[in-house]
Coordinates of C-alpha atoms in Angstrom, one line a residue:
X281 CA 36.2 -51.1 -27.3
X282 CA 39.5 -52.0 -26.0
X283 CA 40.9 -49.9 -29.4
X284 CA 39.1 -46.8 -27.9
X285 CA 39.8 -47.1 -24.4
X286 CA 43.7 -47.1 -25.7
X287 CA 43.4 -44.0 -28.1
X288 CA 41.6 -42.0 -25.0
X289 CA 44.6 -43.1 -22.4
X290 CA 47.1 -42.2 -25.1
X291 CA 45.4 -38.4 -25.6
X292 CA 45.7 -38.3 -21.8
X293 CA 49.2 -39.0 -21.8
X294 CA 50.2 -36.4 -24.5
X295 CA 48.1 -33.6 -22.6
X296 CA 50.7 -30.9 -21.2
X297 CA 49.8 -29.3 -17.9
X298 CA 48.4 -25.4 -18.3
X299 CA 50.7 -23.0 -17.5
X300 CA 50.2 -20.7 -14.5
X301 CA 50.3 -17.6 -16.7
X302 CA 47.7 -18.7 -18.7
X303 CA 45.3 -19.7 -15.7
X304 CA 45.6 -16.1 -14.4
X305 CA 45.1 -14.5 -17.7
X306 CA 42.0 -16.3 -17.8
X307 CA 41.0 -15.2 -14.5
X308 CA 41.5 -11.4 -15.4
X309 CA 39.6 -11.8 -18.5
X310 CA 36.9 -13.0 -16.4
X311 CA 37.0 -10.6 -13.9
X312 CA 37.0 -7.7 -16.7
X313 CA 34.0 -9.1 -18.2
X314 CA 32.1 -9.2 -14.6
X315 CA 33.2 -5.8 -13.9
X316 CA 32.2 -4.5 -17.5
X317 CA 28.7 -5.9 -17.6
X318 CA 28.0 -5.1 -13.7
X319 CA 29.1 -1.6 -14.7
X320 CA 26.1 -1.7 -17.3
X321 CA 23.7 -2.8 -14.8
X322 CA 24.4 -0.2 -12.5
X323 CA 24.4 2.3 -15.0
X324 CA 21.0 0.9 -16.4
X325 CA 19.7 1.1 -13.1
X326 CA 20.6 4.7 -12.1
X327 CA 19.3 5.6 -15.6
X328 CA 15.8 4.0 -14.8
X329 CA 15.6 5.1 -11.3
X330 CA 16.5 8.7 -12.6
X331 CA 13.8 8.8 -15.0
X332 CA 11.2 7.0 -13.4
X333 CA 11.4 8.7 -10.0
X334 CA 11.6 12.3 -11.5
X335 CA 13.2 15.2 -9.1
X336 CA 9.7 17.3 -8.8
X337 CA 8.1 14.1 -7.7
X338 CA 10.2 13.3 -5.1
X339 CA 10.2 17.1 -3.9
X340 CA 6.1 16.9 -3.9
X341 CA 6.4 13.5 -2.3
X342 CA 9.0 14.7 0.6
X343 CA 6.7 17.9 1.1
X344 CA 3.3 15.7 1.1
X345 CA 4.4 13.6 3.9
X346 CA 4.5 16.6 6.1
X347 CA 1.2 18.0 5.3
X348 CA -1.9 17.9 7.2
X349 CA -4.8 15.3 6.4
X350 CA -8.0 16.9 5.3
X351 CA -10.0 14.7 7.3
X352 CA -13.1 15.4 5.7
X353 CA -12.4 15.0 1.9
X354 CA -9.5 14.3 -0.2
X355 CA -8.2 17.0 -1.9
X356 CA -7.9 15.2 -5.2
X357 CA -11.9 14.1 -4.7
X358 CA -12.9 16.6 -8.2
X359 CA -9.7 14.8 -10.4
X360 CA -11.3 11.1 -10.3
X361 CA -14.9 10.0 -11.5
X362 CA -16.4 6.5 -12.1
X363 CA -16.1 5.7 -15.7
X364 CA -17.5 2.2 -16.4
X365 CA -19.5 3.2 -19.7
X366 CA -19.4 0.6 -22.5
X367 CA -16.3 0.7 -25.0
X368 CA -17.5 1.3 -28.5
X369 CA -16.0 -2.2 -29.6
X370 CA -17.8 -4.1 -26.6
X371 CA -20.4 -6.0 -28.7
X372 CA -24.0 -6.1 -27.6
X373 CA -25.5 -9.0 -26.1
X374 CA -26.5 -11.7 -28.1
X375 CA -30.4 -12.5 -28.6
X376 CA -32.0 -15.0 -26.1
X377 CA -32.6 -17.6 -28.8
X378 CA -29.0 -17.7 -29.8
X379 CA -27.8 -18.0 -26.2
X380 CA -25.4 -20.9 -25.1
X381 CA -28.4 -21.9 -22.4
X382 CA -29.1 -20.5 -19.2
X383 CA -27.5 -19.5 -16.0
X384 CA -29.4 -20.0 -12.8
X385 CA -27.9 -18.8 -9.3
X386 CA -28.6 -18.9 -5.6
X387 CA -26.3 -15.7 -4.0
X388 CA -25.4 -16.9 -0.3
X389 CA -24.5 -14.7 2.6
X390 CA -25.9 -11.4 3.6
X391 CA -26.9 -8.4 1.5
X392 CA -23.2 -7.5 0.1
X393 CA -22.1 -10.8 -0.2
X394 CA -25.0 -11.5 -2.3
X395 CA -24.1 -8.2 -4.3
X396 CA -21.0 -9.7 -5.2
X397 CA -22.3 -12.6 -6.3
X398 CA -24.9 -11.2 -8.4
X399 CA -22.4 -8.6 -10.1
X400 CA -20.0 -11.7 -11.0
X401 CA -22.8 -13.6 -12.3
X402 CA -23.8 -11.1 -14.9
X403 CA -20.2 -11.2 -16.1
X404 CA -20.1 -14.8 -16.3
X405 CA -23.2 -15.0 -18.2
X406 CA -21.6 -12.6 -20.4
X407 CA -18.7 -14.8 -20.9
X408 CA -20.5 -17.9 -21.0
X409 CA -22.9 -16.2 -23.9
X410 CA -25.8 -17.3 -21.5
X411 CA -29.1 -15.7 -20.4
X412 CA -29.3 -14.7 -17.3
X413 CA -31.7 -15.9 -14.8
X414 CA -33.0 -13.1 -12.3
X415 CA -30.9 -14.8 -9.2
X416 CA -32.5 -16.2 -6.2
X417 CA -31.2 -14.9 -2.7
X418 CA -30.3 -17.6 0.0
X419 CA -32.8 -18.0 2.9
X420 CA -30.9 -20.6 4.9
X421 CA -27.8 -18.6 5.8
X422 CA -27.1 -17.2 9.2
X423 CA -29.0 -13.8 8.7
X424 CA -32.5 -16.0 8.0
X425 CA -33.8 -13.6 6.0
X426 CA -36.3 -15.0 3.3
X427 CA -36.3 -11.8 1.3
X428 CA -36.4 -12.3 -2.6
X429 CA -34.6 -10.2 -5.0
X430 CA -37.4 -8.3 -6.1
X431 CA -38.1 -7.5 -2.4
X432 CA -34.5 -5.6 -2.0
X433 CA -33.6 -4.7 -5.8
X434 CA -35.7 -3.1 -8.8
X435 CA -36.0 -6.0 -11.1
X436 CA -37.0 -4.1 -14.3
X437 CA -34.1 -1.3 -14.0
X438 CA -32.1 -4.5 -13.4
X439 CA -33.1 -5.9 -16.5
X440 CA -33.1 -3.1 -18.6
X441 CA -30.1 -1.2 -17.6
X442 CA -28.0 -4.2 -18.5
X443 CA -30.1 -5.1 -21.8
X444 CA -26.9 -4.4 -24.1
X445 CA -24.8 -6.6 -22.2
X446 CA -26.7 -9.6 -21.0
X447 CA -29.7 -11.0 -22.0
X448 CA -31.9 -11.5 -18.2
X449 CA -35.4 -13.2 -17.7
X450 CA -37.2 -13.5 -14.6
X451 CA -36.3 -17.4 -12.2
X452 CA -32.9 -20.3 -10.1
X453 CA -29.5 -22.7 -8.3
X454 CA -26.5 -22.3 -6.3
X455 CA -23.5 -19.9 -6.9
X456 CA -20.9 -19.4 -4.5
X457 CA -17.9 -18.5 -7.2
X458 CA -16.1 -15.4 -7.5
X459 CA -14.5 -13.9 -10.5
X460 CA -10.8 -13.4 -10.2
X461 CA -9.2 -9.9 -10.0
X462 CA -7.3 -9.9 -13.4
X463 CA -10.0 -10.0 -15.9
X464 CA -10.2 -7.8 -19.3
X465 CA -11.2 -4.4 -18.9
X466 CA -14.4 -4.3 -20.3
X467 CA -15.5 -7.2 -18.4
X468 CA -14.3 -5.0 -15.1
X469 CA -16.6 -2.3 -16.5
X470 CA -19.1 -4.4 -16.5
X471 CA -18.9 -5.5 -13.4
X472 CA -19.3 -2.1 -12.2
X473 CA -22.3 -1.2 -14.0
X474 CA -24.0 -4.0 -12.4
X475 CA -22.8 -3.3 -8.9
X476 CA -23.2 0.9 -9.3
X477 CA -25.8 0.9 -11.8
X478 CA -27.8 -1.7 -12.4
X479 CA -28.5 -2.9 -8.6
X480 CA -31.2 -0.3 -7.7
X481 CA -32.9 -1.0 -4.3
X482 CA -36.5 -0.8 -4.7
X483 CA -38.7 2.6 -4.3
X484 CA -39.8 2.0 -0.6
X485 CA -36.0 0.8 0.5
X486 CA -34.7 3.6 -1.5
X487 CA -37.2 6.5 -0.1
X488 CA -36.8 5.3 3.4
X489 CA -33.0 5.5 2.9
X490 CA -33.2 8.9 1.5
X491 CA -35.2 10.0 4.3
X492 CA -32.8 9.2 7.2
X493 CA -29.9 10.6 5.1
X494 CA -32.0 13.9 4.9
X495 CA -32.6 13.7 8.8
X496 CA -29.0 13.7 9.3
X497 CA -28.5 16.7 6.9
X498 CA -30.8 18.7 8.5
X499 CA -28.7 18.2 11.9
X500 CA -25.5 18.7 10.5
X501 CA -23.9 20.2 7.3
X502 CA -21.5 17.1 7.4
X503 CA -21.5 13.5 9.1
X504 CA -19.6 10.5 9.7
X505 CA -21.2 7.1 9.0
X506 CA -19.1 4.1 10.9
X507 CA -20.0 0.5 10.3
X508 CA -19.2 -0.9 13.5
X509 CA -19.3 -4.7 12.5
X510 CA -18.9 -5.5 16.3
X511 CA -21.7 -8.0 16.3
X512 CA -21.3 -11.5 18.2
X513 CA -20.8 -13.5 14.8
X514 CA -18.0 -11.3 13.7
X515 CA -16.1 -11.1 16.9
X516 CA -16.3 -15.3 17.1
X517 CA -15.4 -15.4 13.5
X518 CA -12.2 -13.5 14.2
X519 CA -11.3 -15.4 17.1
X520 CA -10.2 -12.1 19.1
X521 CA -10.8 -11.6 22.8
X522 CA -11.7 -8.0 24.3
X523 CA -11.4 -8.9 28.0
X524 CA -15.1 -10.5 28.8
X525 CA -13.4 -13.4 31.1
X526 CA -14.9 -16.7 30.7
X527 CA -18.5 -15.5 29.9
X528 CA -17.4 -13.9 26.6
X529 CA -15.1 -16.8 25.9
X530 CA -17.4 -19.5 26.1
X531 CA -20.4 -17.4 24.4
X532 CA -18.0 -16.9 21.3
X533 CA -16.8 -20.1 21.5
X534 CA -20.6 -21.6 21.1
X535 CA -21.0 -19.4 18.0
X536 CA -17.8 -20.4 16.4
X537 CA -19.1 -23.9 16.4
X538 CA -21.6 -22.9 13.5
X539 CA -18.4 -23.1 11.3
X540 CA -16.8 -26.5 11.2
X541 CA -13.4 -25.3 9.2
X542 CA -12.6 -22.8 11.6
X543 CA -9.2 -23.1 13.1
X544 CA -7.9 -22.6 16.7
X545 CA -6.3 -19.2 16.6
X546 CA -4.3 -17.2 19.1
X547 CA -6.3 -13.9 20.2
X548 CA -2.8 -12.2 20.9
X549 CA -1.6 -13.2 17.8
X550 CA -4.4 -12.2 15.8
X551 CA -4.5 -8.7 17.4
X552 CA -0.9 -8.2 16.7
X553 CA -1.8 -9.0 12.9
X554 CA -4.4 -6.6 12.6
X555 CA -7.3 -9.0 12.5
X556 CA -9.2 -8.0 15.4
X557 CA -12.1 -5.4 14.7
X558 CA -11.5 -2.2 17.0
X559 CA -14.1 -2.1 19.9
X560 CA -16.5 1.0 19.6
X561 CA -14.4 3.0 21.9
X562 CA -11.2 2.6 19.9
X563 CA -13.0 3.4 16.8
X564 CA -14.1 6.7 18.4
X565 CA -10.6 7.6 20.2
X566 CA -9.2 7.0 16.7
X567 CA -11.5 9.5 15.2
X568 CA -10.9 12.0 17.8
X569 CA -7.0 11.6 17.2
X570 CA -7.6 12.2 13.5
X571 CA -8.9 15.5 14.3
X572 CA -12.6 14.7 14.2
X573 CA -14.3 17.2 17.2
X574 CA -16.8 16.5 20.0
X575 CA -19.6 18.1 18.6
X576 CA -19.0 15.7 15.0
X577 CA -22.4 13.9 14.0
X578 CA -22.3 10.1 14.0
X579 CA -24.7 7.8 12.2
X580 CA -23.6 4.0 13.0
X581 CA -24.7 1.4 11.1
X582 CA -24.7 -1.9 12.8
X583 CA -26.7 -5.0 14.3
X584 CA -26.7 -6.3 17.8
X585 CA -23.7 -4.8 19.2
X586 CA -21.9 -7.5 21.5
X587 CA -22.1 -6.0 25.1
X588 CA -25.3 -3.9 24.0
X589 CA -25.5 -0.4 25.6
X590 CA -22.5 -1.0 27.9
X591 CA -20.1 -1.3 25.0
X592 CA -21.3 1.5 23.1
X593 CA -21.3 4.0 26.1
X594 CA -17.7 4.9 25.4
X595 CA -18.6 5.8 21.8
X596 CA -21.3 7.9 22.6
X597 CA -19.2 9.8 25.0
X598 CA -16.9 10.4 22.5
X599 CA -19.3 11.9 19.9
X600 CA -22.9 12.6 22.1
X601 CA -24.5 13.7 18.2
X602 CA -24.8 9.5 18.1
X603 CA -27.4 8.6 15.5
X604 CA -28.6 5.0 14.2
X605 CA -31.5 4.0 11.5
X606 CA -33.4 3.0 14.5
X607 CA -33.5 6.4 16.1
X608 CA -34.0 8.5 12.7
X609 CA -36.9 6.1 11.3
X610 CA -38.6 5.0 14.2
X611 CA -41.8 3.2 13.6
X612 CA -41.2 3.0 9.6
X613 CA -38.6 0.5 10.3
X614 CA -40.9 -2.0 11.9
X615 CA -41.9 -3.8 8.5
X616 CA -38.3 -4.3 7.8
X617 CA -37.4 -5.9 11.1
X618 CA -38.0 -9.1 10.3
X619 CA -35.6 -8.8 7.2
X620 CA -32.0 -8.1 7.9
X621 CA -31.1 -7.8 4.2
X622 CA -33.5 -4.7 3.9
X623 CA -32.2 -3.1 7.2
X624 CA -28.9 -3.5 5.7
X625 CA -29.9 -1.8 2.5
X626 CA -30.9 1.1 4.7
X627 CA -27.6 1.3 6.5
X628 CA -25.8 0.8 2.9
X629 CA -27.6 4.0 1.7
X630 CA -27.0 6.3 4.6
X631 CA -23.0 5.0 4.7
X632 CA -22.9 5.4 0.9
X633 CA -24.2 9.5 1.0
X634 CA -22.2 10.4 4.3
X635 CA -19.3 12.9 3.9
X636 CA -17.0 10.1 5.6
X637 CA -17.4 6.5 6.2
X638 CA -15.4 4.4 8.5
X639 CA -15.5 0.6 8.1
X640 CA -14.2 -1.8 11.4
X641 CA -13.6 -5.0 9.6
X642 CA -12.7 -6.4 6.0
X643 CA -16.0 -7.9 5.2
X644 CA -18.4 -7.4 2.4
X645 CA -20.3 -4.3 3.2
X646 CA -16.8 -2.6 3.7
X647 CA -15.2 -3.5 0.5
X648 CA -18.1 -2.8 -1.8
X649 CA -18.8 0.7 -0.3
X650 CA -15.2 1.4 -0.8
X651 CA -15.1 0.4 -4.1
X652 CA -18.1 2.5 -4.7
X653 CA -17.1 5.7 -3.0
X654 CA -13.6 5.6 -4.8
X655 CA -15.7 5.1 -8.1
X656 CA -18.0 8.3 -7.1
X657 CA -15.2 10.4 -6.6
X658 CA -12.7 8.9 -4.0
X659 CA -14.9 10.0 -1.3
X660 CA -13.3 10.0 1.9
X661 CA -13.4 6.4 3.3
X662 CA -11.3 5.6 6.6
X663 CA -10.0 1.8 7.0
X664 CA -8.4 1.5 10.2
X665 CA -5.0 0.5 10.2
X666 CA -5.5 -2.0 12.8
X667 CA -2.2 -3.8 13.0
X668 CA -0.3 -0.5 13.9
X669 CA -3.3 0.8 15.7
X670 CA -3.8 -1.9 18.0
X671 CA 0.1 -1.5 19.1
X672 CA -0.7 1.9 19.9
X673 CA -3.5 1.4 21.7
X674 CA -1.9 -1.3 23.8
X675 CA 0.8 1.4 24.7
X676 CA -1.7 4.4 25.0
X677 CA -0.9 4.8 28.6
X678 CA 2.8 5.5 28.3
X679 CA 2.5 8.7 25.8
X680 CA 0.5 11.9 26.2
X681 CA -2.6 12.9 24.0
X682 CA -0.8 15.1 21.5
X683 CA 1.9 11.9 20.9
X684 CA -0.7 9.8 20.7
X685 CA -2.6 11.5 18.3
X686 CA 0.3 12.1 16.0
X687 CA 1.3 8.4 15.9
X688 CA -2.4 7.4 15.0
X689 CA -2.3 10.2 12.1
X690 CA 1.0 8.8 10.7
X691 CA -0.6 5.1 11.1
X692 CA -3.7 5.9 9.2
X693 CA -1.6 7.6 6.0
X694 CA -2.7 5.0 3.2
X695 CA -5.9 4.3 4.9
X696 CA -7.8 7.3 4.1
X697 CA -9.5 6.4 0.6
X698 CA -6.7 8.5 -1.4
X699 CA -6.5 7.8 -5.0
X700 CA -2.8 6.3 -4.9
X701 CA -3.8 3.7 -2.3
X702 CA -5.1 1.9 -5.4
X703 CA -2.1 -0.1 -6.7
X704 CA -1.6 -3.2 -9.1
X705 CA -2.7 -6.5 -7.2
X706 CA -4.0 -4.9 -4.1
X707 CA -7.3 -6.4 -2.9
X708 CA -10.6 -7.4 -4.4
X709 CA -11.9 -5.9 -7.2
X710 CA -14.8 -4.6 -5.6
X711 CA -12.6 -2.7 -2.9
X712 CA -10.3 -1.4 -5.7
X713 CA -12.2 -1.0 -9.1
X714 CA -9.3 0.7 -10.5
X715 CA -10.6 -0.1 -14.2
X716 CA -13.6 2.1 -13.6
X717 CA -12.0 4.9 -12.3
X718 CA -10.4 7.7 -14.6
X719 CA -8.8 10.9 -13.8
X720 CA -9.6 14.0 -15.5
X721 CA -7.5 15.8 -17.8
X722 CA -9.5 18.9 -18.1
X723 CA -13.3 18.4 -17.4
X724 CA -15.4 15.7 -16.7
X725 CA -16.6 14.1 -20.1
X726 CA -20.1 14.9 -21.5
X727 CA -22.0 13.1 -23.5
X728 CA -20.6 14.5 -26.7
X729 CA -17.2 13.8 -25.0
X730 CA -15.4 10.4 -25.7
X731 CA -14.8 9.0 -22.2
X732 CA -11.7 7.4 -23.6
X733 CA -9.9 10.8 -23.8
X734 CA -9.1 9.9 -20.1
X735 CA -7.4 6.7 -18.7
X736 CA -8.5 4.4 -16.3
X737 CA -6.1 3.8 -13.2
X738 CA -5.3 0.2 -14.5
X739 CA -4.5 1.4 -18.2
X740 CA -2.4 4.3 -16.3
X741 CA -0.4 1.5 -14.3
X742 CA 0.1 -0.7 -17.6
X743 CA 1.3 2.2 -19.7
X744 CA 3.6 3.6 -17.0
X745 CA 5.5 0.1 -16.9
X746 CA 6.9 1.1 -20.4
X747 CA 7.8 5.1 -19.2
X748 CA 11.4 4.4 -18.9
X749 CA 11.7 2.6 -22.2
X750 CA 9.3 4.9 -24.3
X751 CA 11.4 7.9 -22.6
X752 CA 14.4 6.3 -23.8
X753 CA 13.6 5.9 -27.5
X754 CA 12.9 9.7 -27.4
X755 CA 8.7 10.0 -26.7
X756 CA 8.0 13.6 -25.7
X757 CA 5.1 11.9 -24.0
X758 CA 5.2 12.2 -20.1
X759 CA 2.9 10.2 -18.3
X760 CA 0.7 11.4 -15.2
X761 CA 2.0 10.1 -11.6
X762 CA -0.7 9.4 -9.4
X763 CA -0.4 12.2 -6.1
X764 CA 0.3 11.0 -2.8
X765 CA -1.1 12.4 0.9

């Protein structure tokens, strides 16, 4: 050990100090390398940005920013359609006797939360190679509705329409699990086949809903459906305050006690974050600012409005042609009154058939209908940009109407149900079902034309990630880009 130390000390003693010229030379060489490397990086960044963001697209985008919005429908509506048909390589469901057992579920929540649970249950059964038992519906939730699956949905149609995808038999267990958004495209398409095709309402519900739609159409060529979602439970859950004093605070505090895990929230902070539903009056003011006139026909889908008729009156004054299922269906609704999910189904049908659908929160009905309307060709769907609108409403008295309306229109760009609002990773699949939406190249495929000729939006995103590399290799293929507002 001593010998080793001696050698080390001898080596150290023999080292010569580095000359300053050598040190400077090394530093200059290093700086040269860094400069060379960063030069290439900047060059590549410029190249890719020029290739990806093409000049004609920049020009088109800049022009579209100042283009007025068609408030009744997207100009791209005819360019998109739902495409959830089975792929040719998606194998048929295995026979029941060879399945890995049975999947029994009980879906919780209201009608549209149940739709989500049922849709995901079918896909889980497919993944597990299991036979699905027709789901049971929760009877113990806030809505206290004892309707069974067969009371709301057409069971025979549900089983037969999914026969090639999943084996389903008619009976039950707890299921409150949601699938991840990032699934195989064929499984995502199966979700769409369940939600948009297999879950069909029973004949009595469908007929009554269609009758309400027909009455709206007889009065007006076009109408707006508004899902107000301004019920006491929603306001309590949001933790927001609407100026009702101690009475409101105490009432909503009592309702909040139904949820054990809700944290204490600051009403002002929640409003700034855009988490508070707009009041019926604010919804009406937003619509008028967007350009809908006083004579526009409104269908209002809602349960018990907090504050009753006094809360609704400002909206009625803004839009006197104000209708609900109670007004249009009258006594025909009596048999459904004890069943909140069946009543919600009527609202669902009318909102789905409306020319414009306006949501007022990010709940299950809003998400599912928004997704379905995208699937049906991006029908105009307005989701209030609550974060920006709340600030505008608070400063409304400081500006004239023209300025206010201009700011509302600006705030709502990107929240009008346009195709380019669907971006990878944005929101839940049920609200943005990109794997099930295709863009037409020339015409809609017929039964004799393969759906694969058109590309789903999720596939378009995947391909666009490789656009720059493909072009640099000399490919002549030119990807289509989504249009902007």
